[in-house]
mmCIF file of C-alpha atoms and ligand atoms in Angstrom:
data_model
loop_
_atom_site.group_PDB
_atom_site.id
_atom_site.type_symbol
_atom_site.label_atom_id
_atom_site.label_comp_id
_atom_site.label_asym_id
_atom_site.label_seq_id
_atom_site.Cartn_x
_atom_site.Cartn_y
_atom_site.Cartn_z
ATOM 1 C CA MET S 10 -42.936 -10.868 -41.514
ATOM 2 C CA LYS S 11 -45.083 -12.180 -44.328
ATOM 3 C CA MET S 12 -43.442 -13.393 -47.503
ATOM 4 C CA LYS S 13 -45.316 -10.944 -49.692
ATOM 5 C CA GLN S 14 -43.909 -8.062 -47.695
ATOM 6 C CA ASN S 15 -40.450 -9.554 -48.116
ATOM 7 C CA TRP S 16 -40.867 -9.450 -51.886
ATOM 8 C CA ILE S 17 -42.040 -5.848 -51.830
ATOM 9 C CA ASN S 18 -38.992 -4.963 -49.759
ATOM 10 C CA PHE S 19 -36.759 -6.931 -52.075
ATOM 11 C CA LEU S 20 -38.008 -5.077 -55.131
ATOM 12 C CA ILE S 21 -37.684 -1.664 -53.509
ATOM 13 C CA ASP S 22 -34.256 -2.466 -52.060
ATOM 14 C CA GLY S 23 -33.057 -3.738 -55.430
ATOM 15 C CA ALA S 24 -34.305 -0.637 -57.220
ATOM 16 C CA MET S 25 -32.653 1.583 -54.612
ATOM 17 C CA PHE S 26 -29.381 -0.252 -54.959
ATOM 18 C CA LEU S 27 -29.404 0.169 -58.728
ATOM 19 C CA ALA S 28 -30.357 3.829 -58.473
ATOM 20 C CA PHE S 29 -27.547 4.363 -55.989
ATOM 21 C CA LEU S 30 -24.987 2.734 -58.257
ATOM 22 C CA ILE S 31 -26.015 4.996 -61.105
ATOM 23 C CA ALA S 32 -26.054 8.018 -58.790
ATOM 24 C CA THR S 33 -22.396 7.492 -57.966
ATOM 25 C CA ALA S 34 -21.519 7.830 -61.646
ATOM 26 C CA PRO S 35 -22.901 11.160 -62.934
ATOM 27 C CA ARG S 36 -20.472 10.965 -65.811
ATOM 28 C CA LEU S 37 -22.286 7.872 -66.994
ATOM 29 C CA SER S 38 -25.829 9.117 -66.650
ATOM 30 C CA GLY S 39 -25.340 12.790 -67.380
ATOM 31 C CA LEU S 40 -26.220 15.446 -64.860
ATOM 32 C CA THR S 41 -29.940 15.625 -65.578
ATOM 33 C CA ILE S 42 -30.492 11.953 -64.916
ATOM 34 C CA HIS S 43 -28.140 12.141 -61.931
ATOM 35 C CA GLU S 44 -30.236 14.785 -60.262
ATOM 36 C CA TRP S 45 -33.701 13.405 -60.960
ATOM 37 C CA LEU S 46 -32.730 9.824 -60.236
ATOM 38 C CA SER S 47 -31.171 10.812 -56.926
ATOM 39 C CA LEU S 48 -34.257 12.759 -55.994
ATOM 40 C CA SER S 49 -36.418 9.712 -56.635
ATOM 41 C CA LEU S 50 -33.937 7.700 -54.598
ATOM 42 C CA ALA S 51 -34.647 10.099 -51.750
ATOM 43 C CA ALA S 52 -38.352 9.317 -52.066
ATOM 44 C CA ALA S 53 -37.583 5.599 -52.154
ATOM 45 C CA ILE S 54 -35.520 5.901 -48.981
ATOM 46 C CA ILE S 55 -38.461 7.505 -47.210
ATOM 47 C CA THR S 56 -40.592 4.553 -48.341
ATOM 48 C CA HIS S 57 -37.877 2.174 -47.171
ATOM 49 C CA LEU S 58 -37.932 3.781 -43.735
ATOM 50 C CA LEU S 59 -41.739 3.719 -43.567
ATOM 51 C CA LEU S 60 -41.678 0.002 -44.330
ATOM 52 C CA HIS S 61 -39.243 -0.566 -41.463
ATOM 53 C CA TRP S 62 -40.992 1.788 -39.103
ATOM 54 C CA THR S 63 -41.864 -0.877 -36.516
ATOM 55 C CA TRP S 64 -38.217 -1.928 -36.415
ATOM 56 C CA ILE S 65 -37.049 1.649 -35.936
ATOM 57 C CA ILE S 66 -39.495 2.233 -33.090
ATOM 58 C CA SER S 67 -39.212 -1.122 -31.341
ATOM 59 C CA ILE S 68 -35.415 -1.325 -31.396
ATOM 60 C CA GLY S 69 -35.176 2.377 -30.631
ATOM 61 C CA LYS S 70 -37.245 1.920 -27.489
ATOM 62 C CA ARG S 71 -35.011 -0.726 -25.996
ATOM 63 C CA LEU S 72 -31.759 0.628 -27.346
ATOM 64 C CA PHE S 73 -30.511 1.589 -23.894
ATOM 65 C CA THR S 74 -32.156 -1.226 -22.010
ATOM 66 C CA LYS S 75 -32.569 -4.717 -23.274
ATOM 67 C CA THR S 76 -31.026 -5.592 -26.602
ATOM 68 C CA THR S 77 -27.935 -7.174 -28.100
ATOM 69 C CA TRP S 78 -24.746 -5.285 -28.938
ATOM 70 C CA ARG S 79 -25.230 -6.326 -32.545
ATOM 71 C CA SER S 80 -28.581 -4.696 -32.602
ATOM 72 C CA ARG S 81 -27.172 -1.470 -31.116
ATOM 73 C CA LEU S 82 -24.360 -1.442 -33.624
ATOM 74 C CA ASN S 83 -26.836 -1.903 -36.427
ATOM 75 C CA TYR S 84 -28.949 0.943 -35.098
ATOM 76 C CA LEU S 85 -25.927 3.202 -34.982
ATOM 77 C CA LEU S 86 -25.003 2.182 -38.507
ATOM 78 C CA ASN S 87 -28.486 2.920 -39.798
ATOM 79 C CA ALA S 88 -28.436 6.300 -38.082
ATOM 80 C CA LEU S 89 -25.090 7.151 -39.692
ATOM 81 C CA LEU S 90 -26.406 5.962 -43.037
ATOM 82 C CA PHE S 91 -29.358 8.270 -42.693
ATOM 83 C CA VAL S 92 -27.096 11.206 -41.854
ATOM 84 C CA SER S 93 -24.745 10.603 -44.758
ATOM 85 C CA PHE S 94 -27.577 10.116 -47.250
ATOM 86 C CA THR S 95 -29.245 13.258 -45.992
ATOM 87 C CA VAL S 96 -26.063 15.307 -46.328
ATOM 88 C CA THR S 97 -25.346 13.891 -49.795
ATOM 89 C CA ILE S 98 -28.812 14.614 -51.099
ATOM 90 C CA ALA S 99 -29.131 17.997 -49.397
ATOM 91 C CA THR S 100 -25.796 19.232 -50.742
ATOM 92 C CA GLY S 101 -26.753 17.746 -54.102
ATOM 93 C CA ILE S 102 -29.940 19.783 -54.141
ATOM 94 C CA LEU S 103 -28.013 22.906 -53.157
ATOM 95 C CA ILE S 104 -25.519 22.550 -56.009
ATOM 96 C CA SER S 105 -28.162 21.405 -58.471
ATOM 97 C CA ARG S 106 -27.877 22.765 -61.990
ATOM 98 C CA GLU S 107 -30.753 20.962 -63.634
ATOM 99 C CA ALA S 108 -33.534 20.242 -61.193
ATOM 100 C CA LEU S 109 -33.499 23.400 -59.110
ATOM 101 C CA PRO S 110 -33.161 25.909 -61.972
ATOM 102 C CA LEU S 111 -36.274 24.286 -63.385
ATOM 103 C CA LEU S 112 -38.113 25.587 -60.356
ATOM 104 C CA GLY S 113 -36.616 28.987 -60.953
ATOM 105 C CA ILE S 114 -34.030 28.738 -58.214
ATOM 106 C CA THR S 115 -30.403 29.361 -59.031
ATOM 107 C CA MET S 116 -27.715 29.753 -56.467
ATOM 108 C CA ALA S 117 -24.205 31.065 -56.478
ATOM 109 C CA ARG S 118 -21.777 28.275 -57.005
ATOM 110 C CA ASP S 119 -20.397 26.985 -53.746
ATOM 111 C CA ARG S 120 -17.192 25.001 -53.757
ATOM 112 C CA THR S 121 -17.565 23.884 -50.179
ATOM 113 C CA LEU S 122 -20.922 22.353 -50.942
ATOM 114 C CA GLU S 123 -19.596 20.615 -54.026
ATOM 115 C CA PHE S 124 -16.715 19.208 -52.053
ATOM 116 C CA LEU S 125 -19.060 18.153 -49.286
ATOM 117 C CA HIS S 126 -21.269 16.429 -51.851
ATOM 118 C CA HIS S 127 -18.334 14.320 -53.029
ATOM 119 C CA GLN S 128 -17.097 13.508 -49.537
ATOM 120 C CA ALA S 129 -20.549 12.622 -48.255
ATOM 121 C CA SER S 130 -21.253 10.383 -51.228
ATOM 122 C CA ASP S 131 -17.962 8.544 -50.645
ATOM 123 C CA ILE S 132 -18.864 7.942 -47.015
ATOM 124 C CA THR S 133 -22.300 6.785 -48.091
ATOM 125 C CA VAL S 134 -20.756 4.153 -50.363
ATOM 126 C CA LEU S 135 -18.825 2.813 -47.397
ATOM 127 C CA LEU S 136 -21.816 2.770 -45.059
ATOM 128 C CA LEU S 137 -24.056 1.219 -47.692
ATOM 129 C CA GLY S 138 -21.505 -1.583 -48.055
ATOM 130 C CA LEU S 139 -21.885 -2.262 -44.343
ATOM 131 C CA HIS S 140 -25.673 -2.005 -44.582
ATOM 132 C CA VAL S 141 -25.747 -4.565 -47.378
ATOM 133 C CA ALA S 142 -23.326 -6.800 -45.469
ATOM 134 C CA ILE S 143 -25.570 -6.871 -42.422
ATOM 135 C CA HIS S 144 -28.508 -7.988 -44.509
ATOM 136 C CA TRP S 145 -26.485 -10.367 -46.632
ATOM 137 C CA SER S 146 -28.160 -13.550 -45.443
ATOM 138 C CA TRP S 147 -31.583 -12.031 -46.064
ATOM 139 C CA ILE S 148 -30.544 -10.949 -49.562
ATOM 140 C CA MET S 149 -29.093 -14.378 -50.360
ATOM 141 C CA GLY S 150 -32.221 -16.010 -49.004
ATOM 142 C CA MET S 151 -34.374 -13.974 -51.352
ATOM 143 C CA LEU S 152 -32.051 -14.614 -54.291
ATOM 144 C CA ARG S 153 -32.197 -18.339 -53.677
ATOM 145 C CA ARG S 154 -35.937 -18.211 -54.039
ATOM 146 C CA ILE S 155 -35.558 -16.727 -57.493
ATOM 147 C CA ILE S 156 -32.662 -18.876 -58.600
ATOM 148 C CA PRO S 157 -33.627 -22.434 -57.734
ATOM 149 C CA VAL S 158 -30.986 -24.493 -55.990
ATOM 150 C CA ARG S 159 -30.834 -28.212 -56.473
ATOM 151 C CA ARG S 160 -30.367 -29.292 -52.922
ATOM 152 C CA ALA S 161 -33.823 -29.454 -51.408
ATOM 153 C CA SER S 162 -32.513 -29.320 -47.870
ATOM 154 C CA ARG S 163 -31.081 -25.946 -48.559
ATOM 155 C CA SER S 164 -34.297 -24.313 -49.634
ATOM 156 C CA VAL S 165 -36.044 -25.702 -46.580
ATOM 157 C CA ALA S 166 -33.379 -24.098 -44.436
ATOM 158 C CA VAL S 167 -33.780 -20.871 -46.344
ATOM 159 C CA SER S 168 -37.522 -20.716 -45.916
ATOM 160 C CA ARG S 169 -37.103 -21.335 -42.201
ATOM 161 C CA GLN S 170 -34.633 -18.556 -42.114
ATOM 162 C CA MET S 171 -37.007 -16.236 -43.908
ATOM 163 C CA GLU S 172 -39.713 -16.898 -41.336
ATOM 164 C CA GLY S 173 -37.344 -16.135 -38.509
ATOM 165 C CA ALA S 174 -35.337 -13.252 -39.889
ATOM 166 C CA ASN S 175 -36.323 -9.613 -39.851
ATOM 167 C CA GLN S 176 -38.534 -8.856 -36.901
ATOM 168 C CA MET P 21 -52.731 10.588 -40.979
ATOM 169 C CA LYS P 22 -50.257 8.236 -39.346
ATOM 170 C CA LEU P 23 -48.410 7.977 -42.646
ATOM 171 C CA ILE P 24 -48.183 11.729 -43.081
ATOM 172 C CA GLY P 25 -46.985 12.048 -39.513
ATOM 173 C CA ARG P 26 -44.215 9.546 -40.084
ATOM 174 C CA ILE P 27 -43.117 11.176 -43.307
ATOM 175 C CA LEU P 28 -43.019 14.514 -41.500
ATOM 176 C CA ILE P 29 -40.878 12.977 -38.746
ATOM 177 C CA ILE P 30 -38.402 11.613 -41.316
ATOM 178 C CA LEU P 31 -38.267 14.920 -43.171
ATOM 179 C CA GLY P 32 -37.998 16.782 -39.889
ATOM 180 C CA VAL P 33 -35.010 14.751 -38.747
ATOM 181 C CA ALA P 34 -33.417 15.222 -42.166
ATOM 182 C CA TRP P 35 -34.034 18.952 -41.869
ATOM 183 C CA LEU P 36 -32.341 19.063 -38.454
ATOM 184 C CA ILE P 37 -29.341 17.234 -39.897
ATOM 185 C CA VAL P 38 -29.081 19.737 -42.727
ATOM 186 C CA MET P 39 -29.359 22.621 -40.274
ATOM 187 C CA GLY P 40 -26.645 21.017 -38.190
ATOM 188 C CA MET P 41 -24.430 20.640 -41.225
ATOM 189 C CA ASN P 42 -25.008 24.218 -42.191
ATOM 190 C CA TRP P 43 -24.221 25.394 -38.674
ATOM 191 C CA LEU P 44 -20.932 23.503 -38.724
ATOM 192 C CA ARG P 45 -20.194 25.058 -42.072
ATOM 193 C CA MET P 46 -20.876 28.546 -40.816
ATOM 194 C CA GLN P 47 -18.675 27.989 -37.778
ATOM 195 C CA ASN P 48 -15.948 26.730 -40.083
ATOM 196 C CA MET P 49 -15.933 23.529 -38.104
ATOM 197 C CA LEU P 50 -16.036 21.298 -41.134
ATOM 198 C CA PRO P 51 -12.659 20.053 -42.280
ATOM 199 C CA ILE P 52 -13.286 21.795 -45.548
ATOM 200 C CA ASN P 53 -13.886 25.391 -46.467
ATOM 201 C CA PRO P 54 -13.731 27.276 -49.727
ATOM 202 C CA ASP P 55 -9.951 27.484 -49.511
ATOM 203 C CA THR P 56 -9.222 23.824 -49.024
ATOM 204 C CA ALA P 57 -11.891 22.914 -51.522
ATOM 205 C CA ARG P 58 -10.260 25.180 -54.029
ATOM 206 C CA SER P 59 -6.769 23.911 -53.471
ATOM 207 C CA GLU P 60 -7.821 20.303 -53.593
ATOM 208 C CA ARG P 61 -9.948 20.311 -56.633
ATOM 209 C CA PHE P 62 -10.486 23.621 -58.265
ATOM 210 C CA VAL P 63 -7.227 25.104 -59.329
ATOM 211 C CA ASP P 64 -8.582 27.635 -61.702
ATOM 212 C CA GLY P 65 -7.802 30.953 -60.163
ATOM 213 C CA GLU P 66 -8.043 33.143 -63.182
ATOM 214 C CA ARG P 67 -11.513 32.208 -64.188
ATOM 215 C CA ARG P 68 -12.842 32.213 -60.682
ATOM 216 C CA GLU P 69 -14.185 35.732 -60.710
ATOM 217 C CA GLY P 70 -16.381 34.843 -63.592
ATOM 218 C CA PHE P 71 -17.850 31.889 -61.802
ATOM 219 C CA MET P 72 -18.760 33.734 -58.714
ATOM 220 C CA ARG P 73 -20.309 36.685 -60.449
ATOM 221 C CA PRO P 74 -23.729 37.162 -58.950
ATOM 222 C CA GLY P 75 -26.686 36.752 -61.218
ATOM 223 C CA ARG P 76 -24.874 34.691 -63.761
ATOM 224 C CA GLY P 77 -27.046 33.129 -66.368
ATOM 225 C CA PHE P 78 -28.057 29.577 -66.855
ATOM 226 C CA GLY P 79 -25.954 29.030 -69.947
ATOM 227 C CA GLU P 80 -22.721 29.876 -68.242
ATOM 228 C CA PHE P 81 -22.738 26.636 -66.367
ATOM 229 C CA GLY P 82 -21.828 24.791 -69.506
ATOM 230 C CA GLU P 83 -18.609 26.573 -70.170
ATOM 231 C CA ARG P 84 -17.084 26.306 -66.759
ATOM 232 C CA GLY P 85 -15.238 23.371 -68.100
ATOM 233 C CA GLU P 86 -13.722 21.885 -64.983
ATOM 234 C CA ARG P 87 -15.475 18.622 -65.173
ATOM 235 C CA HIS P 88 -18.461 18.386 -67.352
ATOM 236 C CA PHE P 89 -20.810 15.510 -67.417
ATOM 237 C CA GLU P 90 -23.851 17.195 -68.770
ATOM 238 C CA GLU P 91 -24.216 14.517 -71.419
ATOM 239 C CA PRO P 92 -24.441 10.821 -70.688
ATOM 240 C CA SER P 93 -21.250 9.061 -71.617
ATOM 241 C CA LEU P 94 -20.052 5.505 -71.424
ATOM 242 C CA ASP P 95 -16.742 6.769 -70.062
ATOM 243 C CA GLY P 96 -18.435 6.928 -66.704
ATOM 244 C CA VAL P 97 -19.214 3.248 -66.522
ATOM 245 C CA GLY P 98 -16.007 2.767 -64.566
ATOM 246 C CA ASP P 99 -17.310 5.011 -61.771
ATOM 247 C CA MET P 100 -20.327 2.793 -61.388
ATOM 248 C CA LEU P 101 -18.338 -0.414 -61.468
ATOM 249 C CA GLY P 102 -15.978 1.160 -58.959
ATOM 250 C CA THR P 103 -18.860 1.669 -56.552
ATOM 251 C CA LEU P 104 -20.044 -1.873 -57.095
ATOM 252 C CA VAL P 105 -16.573 -3.235 -56.374
ATOM 253 C CA LYS P 106 -16.184 -1.080 -53.259
ATOM 254 C CA ILE P 107 -19.520 -2.184 -51.852
ATOM 255 C CA GLY P 108 -18.701 -5.764 -52.818
ATOM 256 C CA ILE P 109 -15.356 -5.709 -51.025
ATOM 257 C CA ILE P 110 -16.784 -4.162 -47.864
ATOM 258 C CA THR P 111 -19.672 -6.600 -47.870
ATOM 259 C CA GLY P 112 -17.336 -9.529 -48.467
ATOM 260 C CA ILE P 113 -15.010 -8.592 -45.621
ATOM 261 C CA VAL P 114 -17.826 -8.068 -43.144
ATOM 262 C CA VAL P 115 -19.591 -11.276 -44.134
ATOM 263 C CA ILE P 116 -16.364 -13.255 -43.699
ATOM 264 C CA ILE P 117 -15.655 -11.698 -40.303
ATOM 265 C CA ASP P 118 -19.214 -12.468 -39.320
ATOM 266 C CA ARG P 119 -18.856 -16.106 -40.359
ATOM 267 C CA ILE P 120 -15.670 -16.451 -38.322
ATOM 268 C CA LEU P 121 -17.229 -14.847 -35.272
ATOM 269 C CA ARG P 122 -20.230 -17.085 -35.558
ATOM 270 C CA SER P 123 -18.274 -20.275 -35.973
ATOM 271 C CA THR P 124 -16.184 -19.535 -32.917
ATOM 272 C CA SER P 125 -19.148 -18.464 -30.876
ATOM 273 C CA GLN P 126 -20.568 -21.047 -28.501
ATOM 274 C CA ARG P 127 -24.180 -20.194 -28.928
ATOM 275 C CA MET P 128 -24.953 -20.375 -32.628
ATOM 276 C CA ARG P 129 -28.381 -18.913 -32.734
ATOM 277 C CA ARG P 130 -28.734 -18.558 -36.421
ATOM 278 C CA SER P 131 -31.723 -16.417 -37.145
ATOM 279 C CA ALA P 132 -31.128 -14.043 -34.275
ATOM 280 C CA MET P 133 -28.879 -11.963 -36.454
ATOM 281 C CA PHE P 134 -30.351 -8.600 -35.718
ATOM 282 C CA GLY P 135 -33.513 -7.208 -34.395
ATOM 283 C CA GLU P 136 -34.278 -9.960 -31.947
ATOM 284 C CA SER P 137 -32.674 -9.969 -28.568
HETATM 285 C C1 HEM V 23 -29.599 2.252 -51.629
HETATM 286 C C2 HEM V 23 -29.957 2.236 -50.420
HETATM 287 C C3 HEM V 23 -30.373 1.061 -49.542
HETATM 288 C C4 HEM V 23 -30.449 -0.290 -49.783
HETATM 289 C C5 HEM V 23 -30.093 -1.035 -51.059
HETATM 290 C C6 HEM V 23 -30.946 -0.919 -48.566
HETATM 291 C C7 HEM V 23 -31.159 -2.283 -48.389
HETATM 292 C C8 HEM V 23 -31.731 -2.854 -47.280
HETATM 293 C C9 HEM V 23 -31.985 -4.248 -47.100
HETATM 294 C C10 HEM V 23 -31.670 -5.328 -48.121
HETATM 295 C C11 HEM V 23 -32.596 -4.397 -45.894
HETATM 296 C C12 HEM V 23 -33.071 -5.703 -45.260
HETATM 297 C C13 HEM V 23 -34.224 -6.291 -45.944
HETATM 298 C C14 HEM V 23 -35.547 -5.616 -45.750
HETATM 299 O O1 HEM V 23 -36.248 -5.953 -44.786
HETATM 300 O O2 HEM V 23 -35.894 -4.736 -46.561
HETATM 301 C C15 HEM V 23 -32.696 -3.110 -45.282
HETATM 302 C C16 HEM V 23 -33.228 -2.853 -44.027
HETATM 303 C C17 HEM V 23 -33.211 -1.636 -43.413
HETATM 304 N N1 HEM V 23 -32.701 -0.449 -43.921
HETATM 305 FE FE1 HEM V 23 -31.923 -0.228 -45.755
HETATM 306 N N2 HEM V 23 -31.137 0.052 -47.627
HETATM 307 C C18 HEM V 23 -30.808 1.259 -48.183
HETATM 308 C C19 HEM V 23 -30.839 2.496 -47.574
HETATM 309 C C20 HEM V 23 -31.203 2.717 -46.270
HETATM 310 C C21 HEM V 23 -31.138 4.009 -45.612
HETATM 311 C C22 HEM V 23 -30.641 5.315 -46.225
HETATM 312 C C23 HEM V 23 -31.583 3.829 -44.362
HETATM 313 C C24 HEM V 23 -31.651 4.954 -43.363
HETATM 314 C C25 HEM V 23 -31.350 4.842 -42.157
HETATM 315 C C26 HEM V 23 -31.946 2.426 -44.213
HETATM 316 C C27 HEM V 23 -32.503 1.847 -43.080
HETATM 317 C C28 HEM V 23 -32.873 0.540 -42.967
HETATM 318 C C29 HEM V 23 -33.551 -0.009 -41.819
HETATM 319 C C30 HEM V 23 -33.930 0.770 -40.557
HETATM 320 C C31 HEM V 23 -33.771 -1.372 -42.101
HETATM 321 C C32 HEM V 23 -34.454 -2.402 -41.217
HETATM 322 C C33 HEM V 23 -33.785 -2.657 -39.980
HETATM 323 C C34 HEM V 23 -32.589 -3.535 -40.040
HETATM 324 O O3 HEM V 23 -32.737 -4.746 -39.926
HETATM 325 O O4 HEM V 23 -31.471 -2.992 -40.205
HETATM 326 N N3 HEM V 23 -31.703 1.783 -45.405
HETATM 327 N N4 HEM V 23 -32.148 -2.177 -46.147
HETATM 328 C C1 HEM V 24 -27.563 9.341 -53.286
HETATM 329 C C2 HEM V 24 -27.465 10.489 -53.785
HETATM 330 C C3 HEM V 24 -26.285 11.050 -54.553
HETATM 331 C C4 HEM V 24 -25.028 10.534 -54.799
HETATM 332 C C5 HEM V 24 -24.456 9.214 -54.343
HETATM 333 C C6 HEM V 24 -24.316 11.513 -55.585
HETATM 334 C C7 HEM V 24 -23.013 11.379 -56.038
HETATM 335 C C8 HEM V 24 -22.319 12.315 -56.781
HETATM 336 C C9 HEM V 24 -20.945 12.214 -57.189
HETATM 337 C C10 HEM V 24 -20.028 11.030 -56.858
HETATM 338 C C11 HEM V 24 -20.629 13.327 -57.893
HETATM 339 C C12 HEM V 24 -19.265 13.687 -58.467
HETATM 340 C C13 HEM V 24 -19.064 13.273 -59.852
HETATM 341 C C14 HEM V 24 -17.625 13.392 -60.275
HETATM 342 O O1 HEM V 24 -16.908 14.290 -59.825
HETATM 343 O O2 HEM V 24 -17.204 12.530 -61.042
HETATM 344 C C15 HEM V 24 -21.806 14.158 -57.956
HETATM 345 C C16 HEM V 24 -21.886 15.385 -58.598
HETATM 346 C C17 HEM V 24 -23.019 16.170 -58.635
HETATM 347 N N1 HEM V 24 -24.261 15.878 -58.057
HETATM 348 FE FE1 HEM V 24 -24.678 14.246 -56.956
HETATM 349 N N2 HEM V 24 -25.142 12.587 -55.819
HETATM 350 C C18 HEM V 24 -26.355 12.349 -55.204
HETATM 351 C C19 HEM V 24 -27.460 13.171 -55.192
HETATM 352 C C20 HEM V 24 -27.593 14.362 -55.876
HETATM 353 C C21 HEM V 24 -28.793 15.180 -55.939
HETATM 354 C C22 HEM V 24 -30.114 14.842 -55.244
HETATM 355 C C23 HEM V 24 -28.490 16.251 -56.719
HETATM 356 C C24 HEM V 24 -29.356 17.423 -57.135
HETATM 357 C C25 HEM V 24 -30.628 17.484 -57.159
HETATM 358 C C26 HEM V 24 -27.113 16.131 -57.154
HETATM 359 C C27 HEM V 24 -26.430 17.036 -57.950
HETATM 360 C C28 HEM V 24 -25.113 16.929 -58.337
HETATM 361 C C29 HEM V 24 -24.403 17.928 -59.132
HETATM 362 C C30 HEM V 24 -24.989 19.242 -59.644
HETATM 363 C C31 HEM V 24 -23.094 17.446 -59.304
HETATM 364 C C32 HEM V 24 -21.949 18.136 -60.055
HETATM 365 C C33 HEM V 24 -21.075 18.851 -59.057
HETATM 366 C C34 HEM V 24 -19.701 19.192 -59.589
HETATM 367 O O3 HEM V 24 -19.573 19.685 -60.688
HETATM 368 O O4 HEM V 24 -18.763 18.937 -58.845
HETATM 369 N N3 HEM V 24 -26.592 14.964 -56.626
HETATM 370 N N4 HEM V 24 -22.831 13.520 -57.264
#
């Protein structure tokens, strides 16, 4: 993958991570910001998936044939992450008190949905931790390019790693 | 065209997931239902009727008073830090396990982390 693409991904991933952190603290942001920020996070996730489309297709194709167990595990993890994000955001939209009423839609309050929204967001935190962990070396590699390290040998190793990693 | 198609696929899959969730909810197959949800979090029996009144107005949301975070408040900064710590701990544990596995593994193919077989 080209370096420029890596930077685009890095920026988007960083923004998503920040947005997610804020989304898990509605008390901090207030409900209005919570809802609109999370909705834009949903749009960012779609972008994130579009940018990794070749990975999704190519690994998906050989999921049951020729690939490593790590790769399968990662695929499963990404699938679960997608499910939990979808449930969190969908239940969020359904219990919305700021964004949806603006469109003229109000719904009866549903405790199950509210509870589901909390549970799903907790699970998402867990899965996102795993997602970040799996890409840790990529993230560190990118960070090292921003924060210069003294040892020259290290940055050479990092740039080699960047050429090889991710597809 | 290709882009729109892909976006539609993503949204379509998301839609199926939501339908699935809703189906489970209707079948009462989720571990939670209004009763458990109420007992776990919403012990407010007396005012309940008021909440569930159909056609309630917009303004009534504000006075429900269970937990209100309509206004931004620095009190919530702990929630955010909590998330950061949780993600940090999970990431840390997995990265350490990964290091150990790698150092004991015979074939140390570094960049073949994921994606490449
Ligand atoms: C706040 C949310 C998220 C953050 C911070 C995040 C971060 C990252 C990072 C750092 C990478 C690797 C670097 C790159 O090439 O971009 C990555 C890859 C990837 N992410 Fe995410 N991600 C998030 C949400 C999601 C969600 C919801 C999905 C849905 C399934 C997802 C699916 C993927 C896929 C398929 C890849 C590439 C394949 C792989 O190597 O795993 N991500 N993400
Ligand atoms: C990644 C996405 C999201 C995450 C991680 C998330 C997380 C949370 C959390 C943790 C709470 C509970 C706050 C507390 O009890 O202290 C909450 C409440 C809430 N969220 Fe979200 N949320 C997300 C998306 C959304 C979206 C898209 C909407 C609406 C458009 C939404 C609407 C709400 C509402 C209305 C509440 C208040 C519910 C109540 O009073 O119990 N959320 N969210």
